[in-house]
mmCIF file of C-alpha atoms and ligand atoms in Angstrom:
data_model
loop_
_atom_site.group_PDB
_atom_site.id
_atom_site.type_symbol
_atom_site.label_atom_id
_atom_site.label_comp_id
_atom_site.label_asym_id
_atom_site.label_seq_id
_atom_site.Cartn_x
_atom_site.Cartn_y
_atom_site.Cartn_z
ATOM 1 C CA MET K 134 127.636 60.545 142.017
ATOM 2 C CA GLN K 135 131.200 61.186 142.488
ATOM 3 C CA LYS K 136 132.030 64.929 143.685
ATOM 4 C CA LYS K 137 133.852 66.637 140.747
ATOM 5 C CA TYR K 138 137.350 68.169 142.166
ATOM 6 C CA LYS K 139 138.518 71.388 140.526
ATOM 7 C CA ILE K 140 141.523 72.121 142.733
ATOM 8 C CA VAL K 141 143.569 74.588 142.730
ATOM 9 C CA VAL K 142 147.583 74.335 144.629
ATOM 10 C CA LEU K 143 148.996 77.428 146.094
ATOM 11 C CA GLY K 144 152.195 77.874 147.537
ATOM 12 C CA PRO K 145 155.884 79.574 147.926
ATOM 13 C CA ALA K 146 158.210 77.500 145.509
ATOM 14 C CA ALA K 147 159.619 74.482 147.502
ATOM 15 C CA SER K 148 156.246 74.262 149.509
ATOM 16 C CA GLY K 149 155.974 71.141 148.074
ATOM 17 C CA LYS K 150 153.018 71.836 145.275
ATOM 18 C CA GLY K 151 154.199 69.147 143.204
ATOM 19 C CA THR K 152 154.867 66.580 145.416
ATOM 20 C CA GLN K 153 152.095 66.773 147.109
ATOM 21 C CA VAL K 154 150.388 66.863 143.759
ATOM 22 C CA GLU K 155 151.552 63.587 142.656
ATOM 23 C CA PHE K 156 149.358 61.966 145.730
ATOM 24 C CA LEU K 157 146.524 63.521 144.934
ATOM 25 C CA ILE K 158 146.422 62.457 141.383
ATOM 26 C CA GLU K 159 146.834 58.703 141.831
ATOM 27 C CA LYS K 160 144.012 59.532 144.405
ATOM 28 C CA LEU K 161 141.384 61.157 142.615
ATOM 29 C CA ASN K 162 142.430 60.038 138.740
ATOM 30 C CA LEU K 163 142.624 63.384 137.738
ATOM 31 C CA PRO K 164 144.582 64.964 135.411
ATOM 32 C CA ASN K 165 147.160 67.577 136.990
ATOM 33 C CA ILE K 166 147.920 70.802 135.233
ATOM 34 C CA SER K 167 151.282 71.986 136.007
ATOM 35 C CA VAL K 168 151.589 75.284 134.487
ATOM 36 C CA GLY K 169 155.231 75.416 135.135
ATOM 37 C CA GLN K 170 156.039 71.772 133.874
ATOM 38 C CA LEU K 171 153.563 73.468 129.978
ATOM 39 C CA LEU K 172 155.688 76.454 130.052
ATOM 40 C CA ARG K 173 159.238 74.609 130.525
ATOM 41 C CA ASP K 174 158.985 73.646 127.112
ATOM 42 C CA LYS K 175 158.116 76.445 125.795
ATOM 43 C CA LYS K 176 160.638 78.451 124.141
ATOM 44 C CA GLU K 177 158.981 82.063 124.719
ATOM 45 C CA ALA K 178 159.388 81.635 128.656
ATOM 46 C CA GLU K 179 162.509 80.097 129.025
ATOM 47 C CA GLU K 180 163.982 83.678 130.027
ATOM 48 C CA TYR K 181 161.479 84.425 132.123
ATOM 49 C CA MET K 182 162.047 81.451 134.441
ATOM 50 C CA ARG K 183 165.520 81.606 134.363
ATOM 51 C CA LYS K 184 165.106 84.877 136.089
ATOM 52 C CA GLY K 185 162.480 83.620 138.909
ATOM 53 C CA GLU K 186 159.921 85.855 136.868
ATOM 54 C CA LEU K 187 156.276 85.230 135.476
ATOM 55 C CA VAL K 188 156.027 84.888 131.920
ATOM 56 C CA PRO K 189 153.618 86.848 131.306
ATOM 57 C CA ASN K 190 149.655 86.576 131.793
ATOM 58 C CA ALA K 191 148.632 86.676 128.055
ATOM 59 C CA PHE K 192 150.864 83.110 126.973
ATOM 60 C CA VAL K 193 150.053 81.875 130.410
ATOM 61 C CA ASN K 194 146.023 82.221 129.903
ATOM 62 C CA GLU K 195 146.242 81.033 126.213
ATOM 63 C CA LEU K 196 147.890 77.603 127.865
ATOM 64 C CA VAL K 197 145.223 77.339 130.194
ATOM 65 C CA LYS K 198 142.638 77.702 128.349
ATOM 66 C CA GLN K 199 143.935 75.297 125.741
ATOM 67 C CA ARG K 200 144.543 72.598 128.159
ATOM 68 C CA LEU K 201 140.868 73.051 130.128
ATOM 69 C CA ASN K 202 139.621 72.532 126.627
ATOM 70 C CA GLN K 203 141.186 68.842 125.984
ATOM 71 C CA PRO K 204 138.548 66.287 127.087
ATOM 72 C CA ASP K 205 141.045 64.920 130.167
ATOM 73 C CA THR K 206 139.860 67.750 132.330
ATOM 74 C CA GLN K 207 136.212 67.293 132.190
ATOM 75 C CA ASN K 208 135.689 65.285 135.197
ATOM 76 C CA GLY K 209 138.054 67.567 137.151
ATOM 77 C CA PHE K 210 141.742 68.882 137.841
ATOM 78 C CA ILE K 211 144.429 69.869 139.704
ATOM 79 C CA PHE K 212 146.229 72.760 138.948
ATOM 80 C CA ASP K 213 149.786 72.935 140.154
ATOM 81 C CA GLY K 214 150.915 76.820 139.985
ATOM 82 C CA PHE K 215 147.936 78.825 138.742
ATOM 83 C CA PRO K 216 146.868 81.004 139.132
ATOM 84 C CA ARG K 217 149.637 83.280 141.102
ATOM 85 C CA ILE K 218 148.641 86.879 140.320
ATOM 86 C CA ARG K 219 144.483 87.738 141.352
ATOM 87 C CA ILE K 220 144.032 88.416 137.382
ATOM 88 C CA GLN K 221 144.971 84.900 136.640
ATOM 89 C CA ALA K 222 142.090 84.015 139.410
ATOM 90 C CA LYS K 223 139.779 86.065 138.055
ATOM 91 C CA TYR K 224 140.387 84.625 134.626
ATOM 92 C CA LEU K 225 140.237 81.021 135.806
ATOM 93 C CA ASP K 226 136.756 81.554 136.967
ATOM 94 C CA THR K 227 135.609 83.287 133.525
ATOM 95 C CA LEU K 228 136.548 78.822 132.422
ATOM 96 C CA THR K 229 135.470 76.897 134.950
ATOM 97 C CA ASP K 230 134.365 76.912 138.586
ATOM 98 C CA VAL K 231 137.243 76.029 140.970
ATOM 99 C CA THR K 232 136.038 73.499 144.388
ATOM 100 C CA ASN K 233 138.736 73.817 146.638
ATOM 101 C CA ALA K 234 142.328 76.084 146.944
ATOM 102 C CA ILE K 235 144.442 74.590 148.768
ATOM 103 C CA HIS K 236 147.423 76.686 150.087
ATOM 104 C CA ILE K 237 150.712 74.829 151.399
ATOM 105 C CA LYS K 238 152.104 77.222 153.848
ATOM 106 C CA VAL K 239 156.396 77.283 154.419
ATOM 107 C CA SER K 240 158.629 79.998 155.682
ATOM 108 C CA ASP K 241 160.805 81.834 153.445
ATOM 109 C CA GLN K 242 164.055 79.982 155.512
ATOM 110 C CA GLU K 243 162.208 76.399 154.446
ATOM 111 C CA VAL K 244 162.118 77.347 150.758
ATOM 112 C CA LYS K 245 165.647 77.978 150.581
ATOM 113 C CA ASN K 246 166.983 74.739 152.325
ATOM 114 C CA ARG K 247 164.511 72.742 150.477
ATOM 115 C CA LEU K 248 165.441 74.378 147.079
ATOM 116 C CA SER K 249 169.064 73.903 147.599
ATOM 117 C CA GLY K 250 168.861 69.899 148.268
ATOM 118 C CA ARG K 251 166.058 69.559 144.585
ATOM 119 C CA ARG K 252 167.260 66.808 141.942
ATOM 120 C CA THR K 253 164.187 66.671 139.415
ATOM 121 C CA CYS K 254 164.413 63.988 136.665
ATOM 122 C CA PRO K 255 165.189 65.958 133.184
ATOM 123 C CA LYS K 256 162.245 62.502 131.343
ATOM 124 C CA CYS K 257 159.358 62.252 133.885
ATOM 125 C CA GLY K 258 159.647 65.142 136.088
ATOM 126 C CA ASN K 259 159.928 62.796 139.539
ATOM 127 C CA VAL K 260 161.020 65.348 142.156
ATOM 128 C CA TYR K 261 163.514 64.213 144.361
ATOM 129 C CA HIS K 262 165.334 65.572 147.841
ATOM 130 C CA LEU K 263 168.803 64.298 148.651
ATOM 131 C CA LYS K 264 167.920 64.610 152.701
ATOM 132 C CA PHE K 265 164.121 64.362 152.417
ATOM 133 C CA ASN K 266 163.225 62.085 149.658
ATOM 134 C CA PRO K 267 166.785 60.824 148.046
ATOM 135 C CA PRO K 268 166.515 58.782 145.053
ATOM 136 C CA LYS K 269 167.225 54.886 145.731
ATOM 137 C CA ASN K 270 170.423 54.950 143.638
ATOM 138 C CA ASN K 271 172.811 57.643 143.894
ATOM 139 C CA GLU K 272 171.898 60.546 141.897
ATOM 140 C CA LEU K 273 169.399 58.544 139.275
ATOM 141 C CA CYS K 274 165.929 58.817 138.741
ATOM 142 C CA ASP K 275 163.969 55.627 140.238
ATOM 143 C CA ASP K 276 162.092 54.899 138.108
ATOM 144 C CA CYS K 277 164.333 56.206 134.377
ATOM 145 C CA LYS K 278 167.455 55.116 135.667
ATOM 146 C CA ILE K 279 169.221 58.522 134.397
ATOM 147 C CA LYS K 280 170.953 61.137 136.364
ATOM 148 C CA LEU K 281 168.691 63.839 137.988
ATOM 149 C CA GLU K 282 169.359 67.419 137.590
ATOM 150 C CA ILE K 283 169.203 70.581 139.323
ATOM 151 C CA ARG K 284 166.177 73.149 138.450
ATOM 152 C CA ASP K 285 168.187 76.354 136.002
ATOM 153 C CA ASP K 286 165.866 78.624 138.214
ATOM 154 C CA ASP K 287 166.767 77.271 141.366
ATOM 155 C CA THR K 288 170.087 79.657 142.067
ATOM 156 C CA GLU K 289 170.415 82.053 144.673
ATOM 157 C CA THR K 290 168.706 85.096 142.683
ATOM 158 C CA GLY K 291 165.828 82.645 141.524
ATOM 159 C CA ILE K 292 164.610 81.443 144.543
ATOM 160 C CA ILE K 293 164.987 85.545 145.848
ATOM 161 C CA LYS K 294 162.945 86.287 143.432
ATOM 162 C CA ARG K 295 160.114 83.777 143.259
ATOM 163 C CA LEU K 296 159.211 84.230 147.068
ATOM 164 C CA GLU K 297 158.941 87.904 146.163
ATOM 165 C CA ILE K 298 156.422 87.379 143.843
ATOM 166 C CA TYR K 299 154.781 84.829 145.933
ATOM 167 C CA HIS K 300 154.179 87.463 149.007
ATOM 168 C CA GLU K 301 153.641 90.242 146.750
ATOM 169 C CA GLU K 302 151.047 88.596 144.438
ATOM 170 C CA THR K 303 150.347 85.861 145.408
ATOM 171 C CA GLU K 304 149.312 85.794 149.086
ATOM 172 C CA GLU K 305 146.398 88.034 147.096
ATOM 173 C CA VAL K 306 144.898 85.088 145.476
ATOM 174 C CA VAL K 307 145.185 82.984 148.728
ATOM 175 C CA GLU K 308 142.877 85.547 149.791
ATOM 176 C CA TYR K 309 140.554 85.591 146.857
ATOM 177 C CA TYR K 310 139.873 82.320 148.125
ATOM 178 C CA LYS K 311 139.384 82.296 151.451
ATOM 179 C CA GLU K 312 136.841 84.922 150.506
ATOM 180 C CA LYS K 313 135.048 82.598 148.465
ATOM 181 C CA GLY K 314 134.857 80.222 151.190
ATOM 182 C CA ILE K 315 137.085 77.539 149.263
ATOM 183 C CA LEU K 316 140.170 77.510 151.124
ATOM 184 C CA ILE K 317 142.112 75.256 153.261
ATOM 185 C CA GLU K 318 145.149 76.406 154.620
ATOM 186 C CA ILE K 319 147.882 73.286 155.161
ATOM 187 C CA ASN K 320 151.587 73.235 157.346
ATOM 188 C CA GLY K 321 153.669 73.112 154.940
ATOM 189 C CA GLU K 322 156.507 71.893 157.389
ATOM 190 C CA GLN K 323 155.676 68.737 158.807
ATOM 191 C CA SER K 324 157.143 65.463 156.989
ATOM 192 C CA ILE K 325 155.828 64.645 153.284
ATOM 193 C CA GLU K 326 153.641 62.329 154.547
ATOM 194 C CA ASP K 327 152.187 64.201 157.648
ATOM 195 C CA VAL K 328 151.597 66.972 154.871
ATOM 196 C CA ARG K 329 149.558 64.110 152.731
ATOM 197 C CA LYS K 330 147.649 63.147 155.414
ATOM 198 C CA GLU K 331 146.373 66.721 156.329
ATOM 199 C CA ILE K 332 145.640 67.724 152.960
ATOM 200 C CA PHE K 333 143.522 64.363 152.709
ATOM 201 C CA ARG K 334 141.724 64.947 155.515
ATOM 202 C CA LYS K 335 140.879 68.420 155.184
ATOM 203 C CA LEU K 336 139.579 67.853 151.633
ATOM 204 C CA LYS K 337 138.062 64.555 153.096
ATOM 205 C CA ILE K 338 139.273 61.856 150.526
HETATM 206 P P1 LIG D 614 156.919 76.301 138.956
HETATM 207 O O1 LIG D 614 157.601 75.111 138.257
HETATM 208 O O2 LIG D 614 155.429 75.842 139.512
HETATM 209 O O3 LIG D 614 157.819 76.381 140.410
HETATM 210 P P2 LIG D 614 157.364 76.951 141.576
HETATM 211 O O4 LIG D 614 156.854 77.536 141.725
HETATM 212 O O5 LIG D 614 158.884 78.104 142.238
HETATM 213 O O6 LIG D 614 157.524 75.580 142.656
HETATM 214 P P3 LIG D 614 158.367 74.642 142.924
HETATM 215 O O7 LIG D 614 158.378 73.769 141.541
HETATM 216 O O8 LIG D 614 159.804 75.549 142.900
HETATM 217 O O9 LIG D 614 158.044 73.819 144.103
HETATM 218 P P4 LIG D 614 157.081 72.865 144.235
HETATM 219 O O10 LIG D 614 156.280 73.656 145.216
HETATM 220 O O11 LIG D 614 156.396 72.097 143.688
HETATM 221 O O12 LIG D 614 157.683 72.049 145.302
HETATM 222 P P5 LIG D 614 158.477 70.409 145.009
HETATM 223 O O13 LIG D 614 157.135 69.457 145.627
HETATM 224 O O14 LIG D 614 158.857 70.463 143.649
HETATM 225 O O15 LIG D 614 157.191 77.570 138.249
HETATM 226 C C1 LIG D 614 158.530 78.284 137.777
HETATM 227 C C2 LIG D 614 158.076 79.106 136.758
HETATM 228 O O16 LIG D 614 157.203 78.839 135.928
HETATM 229 C C3 LIG D 614 157.625 80.440 137.667
HETATM 230 O O17 LIG D 614 159.398 80.826 139.021
HETATM 231 C C4 LIG D 614 157.401 80.830 136.288
HETATM 232 O O18 LIG D 614 158.247 81.664 136.113
HETATM 233 C C5 LIG D 614 156.849 80.208 135.708
HETATM 234 N N1 LIG D 614 155.232 80.160 136.135
HETATM 235 C C6 LIG D 614 154.673 78.932 136.557
HETATM 236 N N2 LIG D 614 153.193 79.265 136.761
HETATM 237 C C7 LIG D 614 153.150 80.724 136.404
HETATM 238 C C8 LIG D 614 151.913 81.213 136.234
HETATM 239 N N3 LIG D 614 150.966 81.059 136.577
HETATM 240 N N4 LIG D 614 152.224 82.502 135.799
HETATM 241 C C9 LIG D 614 153.582 83.162 135.428
HETATM 242 N N5 LIG D 614 154.369 82.132 135.531
HETATM 243 C C10 LIG D 614 154.231 81.387 135.653
HETATM 244 O O19 LIG D 614 159.116 70.174 146.122
HETATM 245 C C11 LIG D 614 160.998 71.240 146.458
HETATM 246 C C12 LIG D 614 161.614 70.439 147.027
HETATM 247 O O20 LIG D 614 161.772 69.925 148.413
HETATM 248 C C13 LIG D 614 161.775 68.387 146.845
HETATM 249 O O21 LIG D 614 162.681 68.642 146.518
HETATM 250 C C14 LIG D 614 161.022 67.879 147.732
HETATM 251 O O22 LIG D 614 161.677 66.521 147.581
HETATM 252 C C15 LIG D 614 161.285 68.510 148.725
HETATM 253 N N6 LIG D 614 160.085 68.480 149.546
HETATM 254 C C16 LIG D 614 158.849 68.396 149.227
HETATM 255 N N7 LIG D 614 157.864 68.597 150.218
HETATM 256 C C17 LIG D 614 158.609 68.447 151.721
HETATM 257 C C18 LIG D 614 158.553 68.145 152.727
HETATM 258 N N8 LIG D 614 157.267 68.368 153.377
HETATM 259 N N9 LIG D 614 159.425 68.472 153.668
HETATM 260 C C19 LIG D 614 160.880 67.963 153.257
HETATM 261 N N10 LIG D 614 161.440 68.282 151.944
HETATM 262 C C20 LIG D 614 160.130 68.547 150.789
#
């Protein structure tokens, strides 16, 4: 029987969570649960997200619970950006058993460099970087051919706030999975392809 992967991907803003999750969903044929993406469609979350603050727990947890109730998650899933605080990690344990936690590590300076060049497609969510992963045609999405956008929270204050939360809260979640013995540490300061290889090698896929 094929192994069930129930993976959470942790890391600061711009560590490459979204970029690497794309490779994982293709390889493992599992649904991607990007909590940031789920929240971007919700009016209630807009103001918190623009400032780089966490969206209130009760709201996020309910969204996660509903998503995990959908049948496509029964054979496994990959969470991008959840959990970010210890109580979310504990809550997730009441819903399911996480098999692997991948922590992509990058320095604060690298986060700042990357976010200034990030562009996303407003239609399909594809993520590009003007220097490290440029679109083929000017600033248009390779697939949808529409103009790429800068995310609302990729401002100086938004970035500083997200880094602060990562150091104060999410690093505790990393410890939580380390204590459980399911943590995989990844050096995020390599090329996109080398980060992918390190993740695949350590997951043995
Ligand atoms: P979310 O959308 O998850 O944003 P984030 O955590 O800030 O992470 P990013 O999407 O900015 O970065 P990423 O790590 O996915 O990197 P990417 O692959 O894009 O969350 C947004 C907000 O939602 C939060 O601030 C909060 O308000 C709310 N929220 C989310 N989850 C929540 C929760 N659990 N509880 C409460 N609130 C929650 O890459 C970044 C750039 O770098 C790209 O341009 C990419 O091309 C480039 N890049 C990637 N890898 C490399 C590499 N190896 N070398 C060079 N460039 C690279």
